[in-house]
PDB file of C-alpha atoms in Angstrom:
ATOM      1  CA  MET A 356     126.281 -20.848  48.576  1.00 62.00           C
ATOM      2  CA  LEU A 357     128.280 -18.154  46.813  1.00 63.00           C
ATOM      3  CA  ASP A 358     131.968 -18.805  46.312  1.00 71.00           C
ATOM      4  CA  ASP A 359     133.572 -15.409  46.063  1.00 85.00           C
ATOM      5  CA  GLU A 360     135.911 -13.305  48.172  1.00 88.00           C
ATOM      6  CA  GLU A 361     133.233 -10.782  49.083  1.00 92.00           C
ATOM      7  CA  THR A 362     130.856 -13.425  50.470  1.00 94.00           C
ATOM      8  CA  TRP A 363     133.633 -15.214  52.350  1.00 92.00           C
ATOM      9  CA  THR A 364     134.721 -11.875  53.797  1.00 94.00           C
ATOM     10  CA  ALA A 365     131.175 -11.018  54.868  1.00 96.00           C
ATOM     11  CA  TYR A 366     130.913 -14.283  56.831  1.00 96.00           C
ATOM     12  CA  HIS A 367     134.390 -13.780  58.263  1.00 95.00           C
ATOM     13  CA  GLU A 368     133.600 -10.273  59.540  1.00 97.00           C
ATOM     14  CA  ALA A 369     130.179 -11.378  60.778  1.00 98.00           C
ATOM     15  CA  GLY A 370     131.901 -14.105  62.815  1.00 98.00           C
ATOM     16  CA  HIS A 371     134.088 -11.506  64.513  1.00 98.00           C
ATOM     17  CA  ALA A 372     131.054  -9.313  65.189  1.00 98.00           C
ATOM     18  CA  VAL A 373     128.764 -12.011  66.598  1.00 98.00           C
ATOM     19  CA  VAL A 374     131.344 -13.404  69.014  1.00 98.00           C
ATOM     20  CA  GLY A 375     132.604  -9.938  69.967  1.00 97.00           C
ATOM     21  CA  TYR A 376     129.036  -8.823  70.679  1.00 97.00           C
ATOM     22  CA  ALA A 377     128.261 -11.980  72.664  1.00 95.00           C
ATOM     23  CA  LEU A 378     131.376 -11.299  74.774  1.00 95.00           C
ATOM     24  CA  GLY A 379     130.309  -7.750  75.613  1.00 95.00           C
ATOM     25  CA  GLY A 380     131.822  -5.630  72.856  1.00 96.00           C
ATOM     26  CA  ALA A 381     129.996  -2.835  71.072  1.00 97.00           C
ATOM     27  CA  ILE A 382     130.328  -3.350  67.321  1.00 98.00           C
ATOM     28  CA  GLU A 383     130.995   0.164  66.040  1.00 98.00           C
ATOM     29  CA  SER A 384     131.016  -0.748  62.355  1.00 97.00           C
ATOM     30  CA  LEU A 385     131.298  -3.592  59.931  1.00 96.00           C
ATOM     31  CA  GLN A 386     132.446  -3.226  56.347  1.00 96.00           C
ATOM     32  CA  LEU A 387     133.617  -4.971  53.247  1.00 94.00           C
ATOM     33  CA  GLY A 388     136.977  -3.595  52.232  1.00 80.00           C
ATOM     34  CA  GLY A 389     139.153  -1.652  54.587  1.00 61.00           C
ATOM     35  CA  GLU A 390     142.025   0.732  54.673  1.00 59.00           C
ATOM     36  CA  GLY A 391     145.268  -0.135  56.347  1.00 52.00           C
ATOM     37  CA  ASP A 392     146.390   1.842  59.344  1.00 54.00           C
ATOM     38  CA  HIS A 393     149.491   1.941  61.532  1.00 52.00           C
ATOM     39  CA  GLU A 394     148.533  -1.352  63.218  1.00 54.00           C
ATOM     40  CA  LEU A 395     146.767  -3.335  60.514  1.00 47.00           C
ATOM     41  CA  PRO A 396     147.350  -3.997  56.820  1.00 46.00           C
ATOM     42  CA  SER A 397     144.851  -3.251  54.053  1.00 47.00           C
ATOM     43  CA  ARG A 398     142.221  -5.945  54.158  1.00 53.00           C
ATOM     44  CA  PHE A 399     139.074  -7.263  52.515  1.00 82.00           C
ATOM     45  CA  GLY A 400     136.853  -6.413  55.486  1.00 92.00           C
ATOM     46  CA  ASP A 401     136.817  -4.730  58.838  1.00 93.00           C
ATOM     47  CA  CYS A 402     135.011  -5.185  62.126  1.00 95.00           C
ATOM     48  CA  ARG A 403     135.505  -2.362  64.625  1.00 97.00           C
ATOM     49  CA  ILE A 404     134.775  -3.368  68.216  1.00 97.00           C
ATOM     50  CA  ASN A 405     134.741  -1.064  71.199  1.00 96.00           C
ATOM     51  CA  TRP A 406     135.539  -3.032  74.329  1.00 95.00           C
ATOM     52  CA  GLY A 407     135.313   0.008  76.587  1.00 93.00           C
ATOM     53  CA  ARG A 408     138.116   0.459  79.074  1.00 91.00           C
ATOM     54  CA  VAL A 409     140.656  -2.296  78.471  1.00 85.00           C
ATOM     55  CA  ASP A 410     143.505  -3.374  80.702  1.00 87.00           C
ATOM     56  CA  PRO A 411     145.752  -5.606  78.580  1.00 77.00           C
ATOM     57  CA  GLN A 412     146.971  -7.325  81.748  1.00 84.00           C
ATOM     58  CA  VAL A 413     143.529  -8.751  82.617  1.00 90.00           C
ATOM     59  CA  ASP A 414     143.210 -12.366  81.499  1.00 91.00           C
ATOM     60  CA  TRP A 415     139.481 -12.373  80.651  1.00 92.00           C
ATOM     61  CA  GLN A 416     139.983  -9.338  78.409  1.00 93.00           C
ATOM     62  CA  ARG A 417     142.790 -11.122  76.583  1.00 93.00           C
ATOM     63  CA  GLN A 418     140.658 -14.249  76.289  1.00 94.00           C
ATOM     64  CA  ARG A 419     137.690 -12.462  74.731  1.00 95.00           C
ATOM     65  CA  GLU A 420     139.984 -10.746  72.250  1.00 95.00           C
ATOM     66  CA  ILE A 421     141.539 -14.061  71.211  1.00 96.00           C
ATOM     67  CA  LEU A 422     138.104 -15.665  70.813  1.00 97.00           C
ATOM     68  CA  THR A 423     136.861 -12.732  68.746  1.00 97.00           C
ATOM     69  CA  LEU A 424     139.945 -12.794  66.516  1.00 96.00           C
ATOM     70  CA  LEU A 425     139.579 -16.524  65.846  1.00 96.00           C
ATOM     71  CA  ALA A 426     135.811 -16.301  65.282  1.00 97.00           C
ATOM     72  CA  GLY A 427     136.278 -14.707  61.848  1.00 95.00           C
ATOM     73  CA  PRO A 428     138.253 -17.621  60.396  1.00 94.00           C
ATOM     74  CA  VAL A 429     135.923 -20.097  62.137  1.00 95.00           C
ATOM     75  CA  ALA A 430     132.793 -18.554  60.575  1.00 96.00           C
ATOM     76  CA  GLU A 431     134.436 -18.581  57.174  1.00 92.00           C
ATOM     77  CA  ILE A 432     135.524 -22.219  57.600  1.00 91.00           C
ATOM     78  CA  ILE A 433     131.932 -23.167  58.432  1.00 94.00           C
ATOM     79  CA  TYR A 434     130.507 -21.252  55.481  1.00 95.00           C
ATOM     80  CA  ARG A 435     133.066 -22.567  53.006  1.00 91.00           C
ATOM     81  CA  GLY A 436     132.906 -26.107  54.337  1.00 90.00           C
ATOM     82  CA  GLU A 437     136.670 -26.399  53.933  1.00 83.00           C
ATOM     83  CA  PRO A 438     139.293 -26.630  56.660  1.00 77.00           C
ATOM     84  CA  PHE A 439     142.168 -24.183  56.399  1.00 75.00           C
ATOM     85  CA  ASP A 440     145.042 -23.478  58.727  1.00 72.00           C
ATOM     86  CA  PRO A 441     144.735 -19.834  59.785  1.00 70.00           C
ATOM     87  CA  ALA A 442     148.435 -19.693  60.576  1.00 70.00           C
ATOM     88  CA  PHE A 443     149.218 -20.240  56.893  1.00 68.00           C
ATOM     89  CA  PHE A 444     146.097 -19.189  54.969  1.00 75.00           C
ATOM     90  CA  GLY A 445     146.916 -15.678  53.761  1.00 72.00           C
ATOM     91  CA  ALA A 446     143.548 -14.060  54.427  1.00 74.00           C
ATOM     92  CA  TRP A 447     143.585 -15.131  58.076  1.00 82.00           C
ATOM     93  CA  GLN A 448     147.246 -14.759  58.977  1.00 84.00           C
ATOM     94  CA  ASP A 449     146.764 -11.380  60.641  1.00 90.00           C
ATOM     95  CA  ASP A 450     143.975 -12.721  62.904  1.00 92.00           C
ATOM     96  CA  TRP A 451     146.118 -15.739  63.805  1.00 92.00           C
ATOM     97  CA  ARG A 452     149.227 -13.613  64.383  1.00 93.00           C
ATOM     98  CA  ARG A 453     147.374 -11.265  66.731  1.00 94.00           C
ATOM     99  CA  ALA A 454     145.763 -14.169  68.642  1.00 96.00           C
ATOM    100  CA  TRP A 455     149.207 -15.816  68.818  1.00 96.00           C
ATOM    101  CA  GLU A 456     150.787 -12.677  70.284  1.00 96.00           C
ATOM    102  CA  ILE A 457     148.049 -12.223  72.882  1.00 95.00           C
ATOM    103  CA  GLY A 458     148.225 -15.940  73.709  1.00 95.00           C
ATOM    104  CA  ALA A 459     151.885 -15.552  74.694  1.00 95.00           C
ATOM    105  CA  ALA A 460     150.628 -14.084  77.979  1.00 93.00           C
ATOM    106  CA  PHE A 461     149.094 -17.479  78.791  1.00 91.00           C
ATOM    107  CA  GLU A 462     151.557 -19.910  77.277  1.00 93.00           C
ATOM    108  CA  ASP A 463     155.261 -19.421  76.519  1.00 94.00           C
ATOM    109  CA  ASP A 464     155.771 -22.815  74.922  1.00 97.00           C
ATOM    110  CA  ARG A 465     155.050 -22.367  71.203  1.00 96.00           C
ATOM    111  CA  ARG A 466     153.762 -25.905  70.635  1.00 96.00           C
ATOM    112  CA  ARG A 467     151.369 -25.707  73.573  1.00 97.00           C
ATOM    113  CA  ARG A 468     150.196 -22.227  72.554  1.00 96.00           C
ATOM    114  CA  SER A 469     149.396 -23.550  69.094  1.00 93.00           C
ATOM    115  CA  GLU A 470     147.463 -26.452  70.641  1.00 94.00           C
ATOM    116  CA  VAL A 471     145.493 -24.057  72.855  1.00 94.00           C
ATOM    117  CA  LEU A 472     144.563 -21.824  69.923  1.00 94.00           C
ATOM    118  CA  TRP A 473     143.451 -24.844  67.890  1.00 92.00           C
ATOM    119  CA  LEU A 474     141.367 -26.091  70.812  1.00 93.00           C
ATOM    120  CA  LEU A 475     139.739 -22.667  71.060  1.00 93.00           C
ATOM    121  CA  MET A 476     138.941 -22.790  67.342  1.00 92.00           C
ATOM    122  CA  LEU A 477     137.272 -26.186  67.745  1.00 93.00           C
ATOM    123  CA  ARG A 478     135.169 -24.900  70.636  1.00 94.00           C
ATOM    124  CA  LEU A 479     134.317 -21.765  68.675  1.00 95.00           C
ATOM    125  CA  GLU A 480     133.245 -23.879  65.717  1.00 95.00           C
ATOM    126  CA  HIS A 481     130.764 -25.705  67.940  1.00 96.00           C
ATOM    127  CA  LEU A 482     129.478 -22.410  69.354  1.00 95.00           C
ATOM    128  CA  VAL A 483     129.250 -20.586  66.017  1.00 97.00           C
ATOM    129  CA  ARG A 484     127.396 -23.529  64.424  1.00 96.00           C
ATOM    130  CA  SER A 485     124.783 -23.399  67.196  1.00 96.00           C
ATOM    131  CA  GLU A 486     121.147 -22.455  66.631  1.00 93.00           C
ATOM    132  CA  ARG A 487     121.784 -19.244  68.520  1.00 90.00           C
ATOM    133  CA  CYS A 488     124.859 -18.008  66.643  1.00 96.00           C
ATOM    134  CA  TRP A 489     124.783 -19.240  63.053  1.00 98.00           C
ATOM    135  CA  PRO A 490     121.528 -17.451  62.137  1.00 97.00           C
ATOM    136  CA  ALA A 491     123.030 -14.234  63.550  1.00 98.00           C
ATOM    137  CA  VAL A 492     126.214 -14.720  61.494  1.00 98.00           C
ATOM    138  CA  SER A 493     124.177 -15.403  58.345  1.00 98.00           C
ATOM    139  CA  ALA A 494     121.827 -12.441  58.866  1.00 98.00           C
ATOM    140  CA  LEU A 495     124.713 -10.080  59.508  1.00 98.00           C
ATOM    141  CA  ALA A 496     126.678 -11.383  56.501  1.00 98.00           C
ATOM    142  CA  ASP A 497     123.612 -10.934  54.268  1.00 97.00           C
ATOM    143  CA  GLU A 498     123.160  -7.339  55.418  1.00 97.00           C
ATOM    144  CA  LEU A 499     126.846  -6.639  54.954  1.00 97.00           C
ATOM    145  CA  LEU A 500     126.732  -8.022  51.415  1.00 96.00           C
ATOM    146  CA  ALA A 501     123.696  -5.868  50.641  1.00 96.00           C
ATOM    147  CA  HIS A 502     125.115  -2.622  52.035  1.00 96.00           C
ATOM    148  CA  GLU A 503     128.922  -3.082  52.247  1.00 95.00           C
ATOM    149  CA  PHE A 504     129.003  -0.937  55.408  1.00 97.00           C
ATOM    150  CA  LEU A 505     126.949  -1.273  58.584  1.00 98.00           C
ATOM    151  CA  GLU A 506     126.925   1.269  61.373  1.00 98.00           C
ATOM    152  CA  GLN A 507     126.631   0.397  65.040  1.00 97.00           C
ATOM    153  CA  GLU A 508     122.846   0.850  65.158  1.00 98.00           C
ATOM    154  CA  GLN A 509     122.301  -1.485  62.210  1.00 97.00           C
ATOM    155  CA  VAL A 510     124.578  -4.160  63.640  1.00 97.00           C
ATOM    156  CA  GLU A 511     123.017  -3.794  67.101  1.00 96.00           C
ATOM    157  CA  GLU A 512     119.512  -4.244  65.704  1.00 97.00           C
ATOM    158  CA  ILE A 513     120.426  -7.494  63.951  1.00 96.00           C
ATOM    159  CA  LEU A 514     122.455  -8.933  66.830  1.00 96.00           C
ATOM    160  CA  ALA A 515     119.936  -7.922  69.498  1.00 95.00           C
ATOM    161  CA  PHE A 516     117.266  -9.826  67.572  1.00 95.00           C
ATOM    162  CA  TRP A 517     119.304 -13.024  67.230  1.00 94.00           C
ATOM    163  CA  ILE A 518     121.485 -12.980  70.344  1.00 91.00           C
ATOM    164  CA  GLY A 519     119.486 -10.770  72.694  1.00 84.00           C
TER     165      GLY A 519
END
C-alpha cells in the first residue's frame, strides 16, 4: 500500500466514480488534481458525473447524490485502514458539507441528520468492500494513478467490466 496524497486521492475519486456509476450516473471524467470553480474549491482530484436531467426536489436523486459524495471518503477510509471523521478531516470536508446540505431536505434536526449520514457511510463501507465494488475501485484508482486523467470512455470500459 502506498501512503501518499496522490494514491489516497485516486482511491477517493474512484469511490465517487464506482458508486455514482452503480447508481446510474455517467462518469464524464476522473482526474488527479483539479481547478476550483464557482461552486467548488481547488482540490486534489475531481470526478465529474452527469446524472442527466435532475430535479433537486426528487428524493431518490438527492439520495444517490449523497451516497456518491460519501463514497469518496469511504473508499479512502478502506484503503488507508484508518477511520477519520469526514466532517472534520480537511480533505473530505467539502464532500461532507455538500452531503449535509442535501440531507437537510430529509432531516431538519442536526443530530439526527448527522446520525443518518454516519449510518449511510457504514452501509457504503460494507458495499464498497464487497467483491463486486472493491476490485472496481482498485482498478480505477490504478488507472488514474497511471494516467492522471481518464475520459468517459476509459472509465466506462473499466466500470463496465467490473460492475456490468
